[in-house]
Coordinates of C-alpha atoms in Angstrom, one line a residue:
Chain B
N1335 CA -7.9 20.0 -9.2
A1336 CA -9.0 19.6 -12.8
G1337 CA -7.3 16.1 -13.1
V1338 CA -6.6 15.4 -16.8
T1339 CA -7.9 17.8 -19.4
Q1340 CA -7.9 17.4 -23.1
T1341 CA -8.5 19.8 -26.0
P1342 CA -10.3 20.0 -28.3
K1343 CA -13.4 17.9 -27.4
F1344 CA -14.4 17.4 -31.0
Q1345 CA -12.6 17.9 -34.3
V1346 CA -13.3 17.2 -38.0
L1347 CA -10.4 17.1 -40.4
K1348 CA -10.0 16.5 -44.1
T1349 CA -7.6 13.8 -45.3
G1350 CA -4.1 15.1 -45.3
Q1351 CA -4.6 17.9 -42.7
S1352 CA -2.6 18.0 -39.5
M1353 CA -3.5 18.7 -36.0
T1354 CA -2.3 18.4 -32.4
L1355 CA -4.3 17.1 -29.5
Q1356 CA -3.4 18.6 -26.2
C1357 CA -3.4 17.0 -22.8
A1358 CA -2.5 18.3 -19.4
Q1359 CA -2.6 16.9 -15.9
D1360 CA -2.3 18.7 -12.6
M1361 CA -1.7 15.7 -10.3
N1362 CA 2.1 15.8 -10.6
H1363 CA 2.1 12.4 -12.3
N1364 CA 5.2 11.1 -13.9
S1365 CA 3.7 8.9 -16.6
M1366 CA 1.3 10.0 -19.4
Y1367 CA -0.4 8.0 -22.1
W1368 CA -2.3 8.4 -25.4
Y1369 CA -4.9 5.8 -26.4
R1370 CA -7.4 5.5 -29.2
Q1371 CA -10.7 3.8 -28.8
D1372 CA -12.6 2.3 -31.7
P1373 CA -15.9 0.5 -31.5
G1374 CA -15.4 -3.1 -30.3
M1375 CA -11.6 -2.7 -29.9
G1376 CA -11.3 -1.4 -26.4
L1377 CA -8.4 1.0 -25.8
R1378 CA -5.2 0.7 -27.7
L1379 CA -2.0 2.5 -26.6
I1380 CA -0.5 4.8 -29.2
Y1381 CA 2.4 6.3 -27.2
Y1382 CA 3.4 6.8 -23.6
S1383 CA 5.8 8.8 -21.6
A1384 CA 7.1 7.1 -18.5
S1385 CA 8.7 10.4 -17.3
E1386 CA 9.4 13.9 -18.4
G1387 CA 11.8 13.8 -21.3
T1388 CA 11.0 10.2 -22.5
T1389 CA 8.5 8.8 -24.9
D1390 CA 7.9 5.3 -26.2
K1391 CA 5.8 3.7 -28.8
G1392 CA 2.8 1.7 -27.8
E1393 CA 0.8 -0.8 -29.8
V1394 CA -0.4 1.5 -32.6
P1395 CA 2.1 4.4 -33.1
N1396 CA 2.1 4.6 -36.9
G1397 CA 0.8 8.0 -38.2
Y1398 CA 1.3 9.8 -34.8
N1399 CA 4.0 11.7 -33.0
V1400 CA 4.1 12.9 -29.4
S1401 CA 5.8 15.5 -27.4
R1402 CA 6.2 15.5 -23.6
L1403 CA 6.5 19.3 -23.3
N1404 CA 7.0 19.2 -19.5
K1405 CA 5.8 17.2 -16.6
R1406 CA 2.2 18.5 -17.0
E1407 CA 1.7 18.3 -20.8
F1408 CA 1.7 15.5 -23.4
S1409 CA 0.6 16.3 -26.9
L1410 CA -0.3 14.0 -29.8
R1411 CA 0.2 15.1 -33.4
L1412 CA -1.3 13.8 -36.6
E1413 CA 0.9 15.0 -39.4
S1414 CA -1.3 13.9 -42.3
A1415 CA -4.6 12.7 -41.1
A1416 CA -6.2 9.6 -42.7
P1417 CA -9.8 8.3 -42.4
S1418 CA -8.4 5.3 -40.5
Q1419 CA -7.5 7.7 -37.7
T1420 CA -11.2 8.5 -37.1
S1421 CA -11.5 7.5 -33.4
V1422 CA -11.9 8.8 -29.9
Y1423 CA -8.6 9.7 -28.3
F1424 CA -8.0 9.5 -24.6
C1425 CA -5.1 10.9 -22.6
A1426 CA -4.3 9.4 -19.2
S1427 CA -1.8 9.8 -16.5
T1428 CA -0.5 7.8 -13.5
Q1429 CA 2.1 8.1 -10.8
S1430 CA 4.9 5.6 -11.8
G1431 CA 5.3 2.6 -9.6
L1432 CA 4.3 -1.0 -9.1
V1433 CA 0.7 -0.3 -8.1
N1434 CA -1.1 2.6 -9.6
E1435 CA -4.4 3.5 -11.3
Q1436 CA -4.7 5.6 -14.4
F1437 CA -6.7 8.8 -14.5
F1438 CA -8.4 9.6 -17.8
G1439 CA -9.3 12.8 -19.6
P1440 CA -12.8 13.2 -21.2
G1441 CA -11.6 12.3 -24.7
T1442 CA -11.4 13.9 -28.1
R1443 CA -13.7 12.7 -30.8
L1444 CA -11.9 13.0 -34.1
T1445 CA -13.4 12.5 -37.5
V1446 CA -11.3 12.4 -40.7
L1447 CA -13.2 12.8 -43.9
Chain W
S1332 CA -1.4 -7.8 -29.6
Q1333 CA -1.2 -8.0 -25.8
Q1334 CA -4.8 -6.8 -25.5
G1335 CA -7.0 -8.8 -23.3
E1336 CA -10.5 -9.9 -23.9
E1337 CA -13.7 -9.6 -21.9
D1338 CA -16.5 -12.0 -21.9
P1339 CA -19.4 -11.6 -22.5
Q1340 CA -19.2 -8.6 -25.0
A1341 CA -22.7 -7.6 -23.8
L1342 CA -24.8 -8.4 -20.8
S1343 CA -28.3 -7.3 -20.0
I1344 CA -29.8 -8.0 -16.5
Q1345 CA -32.7 -6.8 -14.3
E1346 CA -32.0 -4.4 -11.5
G1347 CA -31.1 -6.2 -8.3
E1348 CA -29.5 -9.2 -10.1
N1349 CA -25.8 -9.8 -10.0
A1350 CA -23.6 -9.2 -13.0
T1351 CA -20.4 -11.2 -13.7
M1352 CA -17.9 -10.4 -16.4
N1353 CA -14.7 -12.1 -17.2
C1354 CA -11.3 -11.0 -18.5
S1355 CA -8.5 -13.0 -20.0
Y1356 CA -5.0 -11.7 -20.7
K1357 CA -1.9 -12.9 -22.4
T1358 CA 1.2 -11.9 -20.5
S1359 CA 2.6 -11.9 -16.9
I1360 CA 1.3 -8.9 -14.9
N1361 CA 2.1 -6.9 -11.9
N1362 CA -1.6 -6.2 -11.2
L1363 CA -4.9 -6.1 -12.9
Q1364 CA -7.4 -3.3 -12.8
W1365 CA -11.0 -2.8 -13.7
Y1366 CA -12.4 0.4 -15.2
R1367 CA -15.8 1.6 -16.0
Q1368 CA -16.8 3.9 -18.9
N1369 CA -20.1 5.6 -19.2
S1370 CA -21.2 6.4 -22.7
G1371 CA -19.2 9.2 -24.2
R1372 CA -17.0 9.6 -21.2
G1373 CA -13.5 8.7 -20.1
L1374 CA -12.6 5.6 -18.0
V1375 CA -12.9 5.6 -14.3
H1376 CA -10.9 3.3 -12.1
L1377 CA -12.9 0.8 -10.0
I1378 CA -10.6 -1.6 -8.4
L1379 CA -7.1 -3.0 -8.5
I1380 CA -5.9 -6.5 -7.6
R1381 CA -2.3 -7.4 -7.3
S1382 CA -0.8 -10.4 -8.9
N1383 CA -0.2 -12.1 -5.5
E1384 CA -3.9 -11.6 -4.5
R1385 CA -6.7 -14.0 -5.4
E1386 CA -9.8 -12.0 -4.4
K1387 CA -10.6 -8.4 -3.5
H1388 CA -13.8 -6.6 -2.5
S1389 CA -14.9 -3.0 -2.7
G1390 CA -18.5 -2.2 -1.8
R1391 CA -20.7 -4.1 -4.3
L1392 CA -17.7 -5.1 -6.4
R1393 CA -15.8 -8.4 -6.0
V1394 CA -12.8 -9.2 -8.2
T1395 CA -11.0 -12.5 -8.5
L1396 CA -7.7 -13.2 -10.2
D1397 CA -6.3 -16.6 -11.3
T1398 CA -2.8 -16.0 -12.6
S1399 CA -2.4 -19.6 -13.6
K1400 CA -5.3 -19.3 -16.1
K1401 CA -4.5 -15.6 -16.8
S1402 CA -8.0 -14.6 -16.1
S1403 CA -10.0 -12.4 -13.8
S1404 CA -13.7 -11.8 -13.0
L1405 CA -15.6 -8.8 -11.9
L1406 CA -18.9 -9.4 -9.9
I1407 CA -21.3 -6.5 -9.3
T1408 CA -23.9 -7.5 -6.7
A1409 CA -27.4 -6.1 -6.4
S1410 CA -27.0 -4.2 -9.6
R1411 CA -28.6 -0.8 -10.2
A1412 CA -29.7 1.1 -13.3
A1413 CA -26.8 3.5 -12.7
D1414 CA -24.4 0.6 -13.2
T1415 CA -25.2 0.6 -16.9
A1416 CA -21.8 1.2 -18.5
S1417 CA -19.0 -0.5 -20.3
Y1418 CA -16.4 -2.3 -18.1
F1419 CA -12.8 -2.9 -19.1
C1420 CA -10.0 -4.9 -17.5
A1421 CA -6.5 -3.6 -17.8
T1422 CA -3.2 -5.4 -17.1
D1423 CA -0.2 -3.4 -15.9
A1424 CA 3.4 -4.3 -16.5
Y1425 CA 6.0 -2.1 -14.8
Q1426 CA 9.1 -1.8 -16.9
D1427 CA 11.9 0.6 -17.8
G1428 CA 10.7 3.1 -15.1
G1429 CA 7.1 3.3 -16.3
N1430 CA 3.8 1.4 -16.4
Q1431 CA 2.4 0.1 -19.6
F1432 CA -1.3 -0.8 -19.6
Y1433 CA -3.1 -3.1 -21.9
F1434 CA -6.9 -2.9 -22.0
G1435 CA -9.4 -5.6 -22.8
T1436 CA -12.2 -5.1 -25.4
G1437 CA -14.9 -4.4 -22.8
T1438 CA -18.2 -5.7 -21.6
S1439 CA -21.3 -3.6 -22.2
L1440 CA -23.6 -3.9 -19.2
T1441 CA -27.2 -2.8 -19.3
V1442 CA -29.2 -2.9 -16.1
I1443 CA -32.9 -2.7 -16.7
P1444 CA -35.0 -0.9 -14.0

């Protein structure tokens, strides 16, 4: 099993460009998440999907959209990138329930010039 | 923000010493988890403690939870150079069919050989 995979690993964008970050998991998990990690800020939740067909905003959703394409895949889209979106983005998944750990992908390092 | 905070932000110890880091959070929780992040990598789950538990052990890890003070501590005994990493606590609230996680700001641990 590959666990949680993310593409791309690195990306440089110019202000105003758009892009989609891809995430897939092969653990048959119900819930998937997108976080951003900035220096000294820990991880902040952007969007999550509790189950296939549902998505909800997290703490910092502005400037992002998501799509839960199917149970395996959860994508994050930046429609018009801004320098403030320079960050490391992590996707994670978990089996829903009262007691569950999250499994993380390796991250996407995004720089917006 | 519901994000927790770890204390200290950075900790440097000699190999063989014990390392203690603390986490404070703001809301009621189902459980609290600790994660480790090596530089440039995704987070890896270490240990989970439920809200009705006060202490839990896993190998060289010991976690305590005080829900009245909304705080937790992670103790790593007999530290090794390989323990050098950042450590994050995460609180977990199960609601609306999904788990939402809130991460602390992290403690950067350096173990000197």
